mmCIF file of C-alpha atoms in Angstrom:
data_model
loop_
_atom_site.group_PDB
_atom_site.id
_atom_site.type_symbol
_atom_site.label_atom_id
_atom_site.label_comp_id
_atom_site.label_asym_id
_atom_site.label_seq_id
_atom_site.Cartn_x
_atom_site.Cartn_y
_atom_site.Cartn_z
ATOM 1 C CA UNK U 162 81.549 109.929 181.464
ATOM 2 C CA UNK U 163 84.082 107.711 180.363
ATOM 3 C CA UNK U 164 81.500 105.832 178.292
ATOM 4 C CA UNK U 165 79.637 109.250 176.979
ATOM 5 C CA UNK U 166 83.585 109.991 175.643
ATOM 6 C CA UNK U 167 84.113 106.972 174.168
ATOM 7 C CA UNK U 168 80.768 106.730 172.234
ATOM 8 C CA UNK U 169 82.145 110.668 171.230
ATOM 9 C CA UNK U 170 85.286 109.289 170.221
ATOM 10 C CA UNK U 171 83.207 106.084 168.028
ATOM 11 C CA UNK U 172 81.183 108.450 166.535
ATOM 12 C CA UNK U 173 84.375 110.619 165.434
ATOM 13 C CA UNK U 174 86.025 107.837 163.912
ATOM 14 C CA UNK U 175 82.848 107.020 162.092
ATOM 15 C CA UNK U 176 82.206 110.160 161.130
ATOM 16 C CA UNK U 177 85.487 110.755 159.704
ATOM 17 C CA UNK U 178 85.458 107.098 158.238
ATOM 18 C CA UNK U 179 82.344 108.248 155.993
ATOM 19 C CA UNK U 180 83.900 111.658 155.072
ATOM 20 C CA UNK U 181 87.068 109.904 153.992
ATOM 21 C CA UNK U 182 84.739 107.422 151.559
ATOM 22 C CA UNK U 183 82.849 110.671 150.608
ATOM 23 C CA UNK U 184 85.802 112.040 149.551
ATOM 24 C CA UNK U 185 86.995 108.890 147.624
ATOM 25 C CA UNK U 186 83.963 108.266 146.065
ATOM 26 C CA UNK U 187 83.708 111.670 144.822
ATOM 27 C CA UNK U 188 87.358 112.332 144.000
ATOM 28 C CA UNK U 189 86.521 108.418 141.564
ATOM 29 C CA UNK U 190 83.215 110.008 140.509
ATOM 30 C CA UNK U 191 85.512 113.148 140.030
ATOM 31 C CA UNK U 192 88.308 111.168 137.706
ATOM 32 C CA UNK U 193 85.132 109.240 135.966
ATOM 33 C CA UNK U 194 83.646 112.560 134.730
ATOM 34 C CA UNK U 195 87.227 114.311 133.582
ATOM 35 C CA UNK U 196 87.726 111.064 131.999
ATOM 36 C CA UNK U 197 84.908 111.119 129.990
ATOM 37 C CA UNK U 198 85.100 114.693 129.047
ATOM 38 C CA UNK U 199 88.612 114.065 128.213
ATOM 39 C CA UNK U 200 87.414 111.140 125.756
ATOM 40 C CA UNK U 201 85.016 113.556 124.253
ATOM 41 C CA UNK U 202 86.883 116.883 123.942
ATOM 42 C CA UNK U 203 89.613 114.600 122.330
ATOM 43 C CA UNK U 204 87.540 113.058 119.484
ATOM 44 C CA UNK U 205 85.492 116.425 119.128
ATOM 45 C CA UNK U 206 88.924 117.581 118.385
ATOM 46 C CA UNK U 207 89.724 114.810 116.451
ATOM 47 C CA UNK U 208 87.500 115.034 114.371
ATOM 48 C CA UNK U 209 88.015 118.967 113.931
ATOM 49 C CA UNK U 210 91.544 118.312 112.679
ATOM 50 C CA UNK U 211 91.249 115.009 110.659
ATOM 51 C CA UNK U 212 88.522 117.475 108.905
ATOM 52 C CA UNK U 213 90.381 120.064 108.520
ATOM 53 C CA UNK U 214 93.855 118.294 107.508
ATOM 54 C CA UNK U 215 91.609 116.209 105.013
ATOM 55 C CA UNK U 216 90.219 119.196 103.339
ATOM 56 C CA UNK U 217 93.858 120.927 103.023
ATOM 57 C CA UNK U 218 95.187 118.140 101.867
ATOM 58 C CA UNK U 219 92.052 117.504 99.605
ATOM 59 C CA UNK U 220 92.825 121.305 98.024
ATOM 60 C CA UNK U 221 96.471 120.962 97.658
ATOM 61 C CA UNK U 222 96.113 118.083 95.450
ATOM 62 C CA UNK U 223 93.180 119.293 93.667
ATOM 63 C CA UNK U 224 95.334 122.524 92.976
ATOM 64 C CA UNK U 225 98.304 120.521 91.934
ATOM 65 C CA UNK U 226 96.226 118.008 89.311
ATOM 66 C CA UNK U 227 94.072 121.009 88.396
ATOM 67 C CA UNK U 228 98.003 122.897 87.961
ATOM 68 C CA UNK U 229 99.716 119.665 85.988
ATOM 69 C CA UNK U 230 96.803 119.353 83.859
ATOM 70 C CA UNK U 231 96.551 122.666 82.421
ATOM 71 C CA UNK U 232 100.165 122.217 81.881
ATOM 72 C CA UNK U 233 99.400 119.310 79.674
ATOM 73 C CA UNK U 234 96.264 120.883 78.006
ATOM 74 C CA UNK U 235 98.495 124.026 77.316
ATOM 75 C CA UNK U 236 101.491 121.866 76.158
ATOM 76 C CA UNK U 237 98.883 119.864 73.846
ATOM 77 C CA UNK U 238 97.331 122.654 72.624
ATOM 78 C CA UNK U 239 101.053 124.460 71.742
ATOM 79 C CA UNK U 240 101.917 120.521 69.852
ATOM 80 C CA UNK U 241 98.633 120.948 67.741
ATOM 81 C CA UNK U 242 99.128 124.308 66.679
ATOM 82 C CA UNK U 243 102.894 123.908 65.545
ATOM 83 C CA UNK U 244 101.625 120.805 63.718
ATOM 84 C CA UNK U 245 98.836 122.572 62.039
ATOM 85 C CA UNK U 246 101.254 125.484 61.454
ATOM 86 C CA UNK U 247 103.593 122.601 59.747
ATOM 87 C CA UNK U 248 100.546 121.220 57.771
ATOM 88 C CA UNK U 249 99.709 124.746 56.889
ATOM 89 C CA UNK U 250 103.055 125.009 55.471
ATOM 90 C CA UNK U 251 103.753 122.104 53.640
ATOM 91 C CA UNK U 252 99.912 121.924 51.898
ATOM 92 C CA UNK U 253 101.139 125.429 51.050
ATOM 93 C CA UNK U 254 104.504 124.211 49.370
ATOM 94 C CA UNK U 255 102.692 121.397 47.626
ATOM 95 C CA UNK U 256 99.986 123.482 46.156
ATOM 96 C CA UNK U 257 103.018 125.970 45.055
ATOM 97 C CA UNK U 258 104.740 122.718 43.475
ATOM 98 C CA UNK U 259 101.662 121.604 41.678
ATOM 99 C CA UNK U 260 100.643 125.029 41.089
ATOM 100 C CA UNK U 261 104.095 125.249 39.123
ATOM 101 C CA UNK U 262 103.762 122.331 37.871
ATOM 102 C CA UNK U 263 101.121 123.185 35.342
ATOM 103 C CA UNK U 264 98.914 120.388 37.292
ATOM 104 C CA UNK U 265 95.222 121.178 38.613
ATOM 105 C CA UNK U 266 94.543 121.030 42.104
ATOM 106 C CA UNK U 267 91.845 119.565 43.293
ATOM 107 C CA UNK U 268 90.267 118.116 46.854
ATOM 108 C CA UNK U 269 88.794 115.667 45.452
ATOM 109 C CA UNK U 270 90.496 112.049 45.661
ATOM 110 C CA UNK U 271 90.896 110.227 42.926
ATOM 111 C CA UNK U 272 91.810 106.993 42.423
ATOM 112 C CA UNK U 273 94.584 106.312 39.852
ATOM 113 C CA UNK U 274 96.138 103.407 41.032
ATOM 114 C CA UNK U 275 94.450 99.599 40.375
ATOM 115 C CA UNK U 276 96.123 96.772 41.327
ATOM 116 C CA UNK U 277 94.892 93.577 39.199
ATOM 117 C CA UNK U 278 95.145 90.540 37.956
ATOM 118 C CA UNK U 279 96.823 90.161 34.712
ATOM 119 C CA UNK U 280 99.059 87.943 33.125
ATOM 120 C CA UNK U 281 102.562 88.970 32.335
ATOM 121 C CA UNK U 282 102.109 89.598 28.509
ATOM 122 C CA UNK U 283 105.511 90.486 27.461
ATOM 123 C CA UNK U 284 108.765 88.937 27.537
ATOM 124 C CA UNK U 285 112.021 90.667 27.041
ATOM 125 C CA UNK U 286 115.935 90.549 27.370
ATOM 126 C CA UNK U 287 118.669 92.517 26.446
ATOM 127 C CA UNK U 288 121.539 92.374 24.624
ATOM 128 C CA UNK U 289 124.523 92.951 26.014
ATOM 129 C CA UNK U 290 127.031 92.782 23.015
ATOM 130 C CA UNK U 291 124.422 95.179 21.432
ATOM 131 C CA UNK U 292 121.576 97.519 22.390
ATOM 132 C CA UNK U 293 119.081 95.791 20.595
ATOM 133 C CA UNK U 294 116.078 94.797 23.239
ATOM 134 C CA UNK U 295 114.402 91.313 22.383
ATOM 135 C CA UNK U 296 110.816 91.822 23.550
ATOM 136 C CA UNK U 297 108.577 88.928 22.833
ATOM 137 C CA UNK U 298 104.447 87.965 23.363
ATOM 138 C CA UNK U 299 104.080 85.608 26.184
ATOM 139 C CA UNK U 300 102.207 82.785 25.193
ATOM 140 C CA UNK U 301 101.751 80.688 28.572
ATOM 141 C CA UNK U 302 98.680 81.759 30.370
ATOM 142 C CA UNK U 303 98.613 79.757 33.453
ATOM 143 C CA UNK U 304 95.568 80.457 36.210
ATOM 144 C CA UNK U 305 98.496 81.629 38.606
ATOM 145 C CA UNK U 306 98.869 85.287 37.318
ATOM 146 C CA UNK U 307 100.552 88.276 39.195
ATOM 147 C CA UNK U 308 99.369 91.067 40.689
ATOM 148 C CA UNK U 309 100.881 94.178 39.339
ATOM 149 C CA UNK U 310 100.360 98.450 40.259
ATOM 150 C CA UNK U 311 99.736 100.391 37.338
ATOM 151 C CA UNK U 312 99.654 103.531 39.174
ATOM 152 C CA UNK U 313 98.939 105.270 42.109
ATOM 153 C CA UNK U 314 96.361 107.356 44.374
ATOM 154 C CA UNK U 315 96.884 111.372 44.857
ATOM 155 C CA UNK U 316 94.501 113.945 45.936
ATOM 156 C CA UNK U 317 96.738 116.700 44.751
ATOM 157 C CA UNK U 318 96.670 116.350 40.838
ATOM 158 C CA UNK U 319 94.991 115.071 38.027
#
């Protein structure tokens, strides 16, 4: 009997031996499994939020741009029409001017200045115990000659 009670007690200790590494193997397998659902909830979740927080994000600086722009369009767009206005204006003084002035008004542009070679033909001095001018023919026609304006271009009057 004392051997059928020890062989009980051997296979006790074995059996609880292999119910203790049950439970450790399954309370591992246990940790291995929340572990990897842990890893996968997190980057599911992840990539939930970096989604979502990109796509706020991605709107609130669309809506600003899209905001500071239209403030610039609409700021442009006042600018041009106060400078038309002032073109408006002054094309409407000038036409008033020339329109008093006797002058005809035309769009079309004419040219009335010419710049050109010539040489200097005339020569004069003055006087200064009289006021007698001295105006004389210039005689030395050298290849070096001056430019000078003899008028001007306008589109305004003829």
């Amino acid at each position: 009997m004392r051997n059928s009670a020890v062989m009980q007690q051997m296979i006790e200790t074995a059996l609880e031996a292999e119910r203790e590494q049950h439970r450790v193997q399954s309370a591992r397998e246990r940790e291995e499994i929340a572990a990897q659902v842990t890893e996968e909830v997190t980057a599911r979740v992840t990539d939930e939020v970096t989604a979502r927080v990109t796509s706020q994000v991605t709107n609130e600086i669309t809506a600003r741009v899209t905001a500071q722009v239209s403030t610039q369009m609409a700021e442009m767009q006042a600018q041009m029409a106060a400078q038309s206005q002032m073109m408006q204006e002054y094309d409407a003084k000038m036409r008033h001017f020339v329109e008093g002035s006797g002058r005809v008004v035309t769009s079309e542009p004419e040219v009335t200045s010419v710049m050109a070679p010539a040489p200097i033909i005339y020569r004069s001095s003055i006087d200064s115990r009289s006021d007698e001018a001295n105006v004389q023919l210039a005689d030395d026609r050298s290849d070096k000659q001056p430019w000078i304006s003899v008028g001007h271009k306008t589109t305004t009057s003829k």
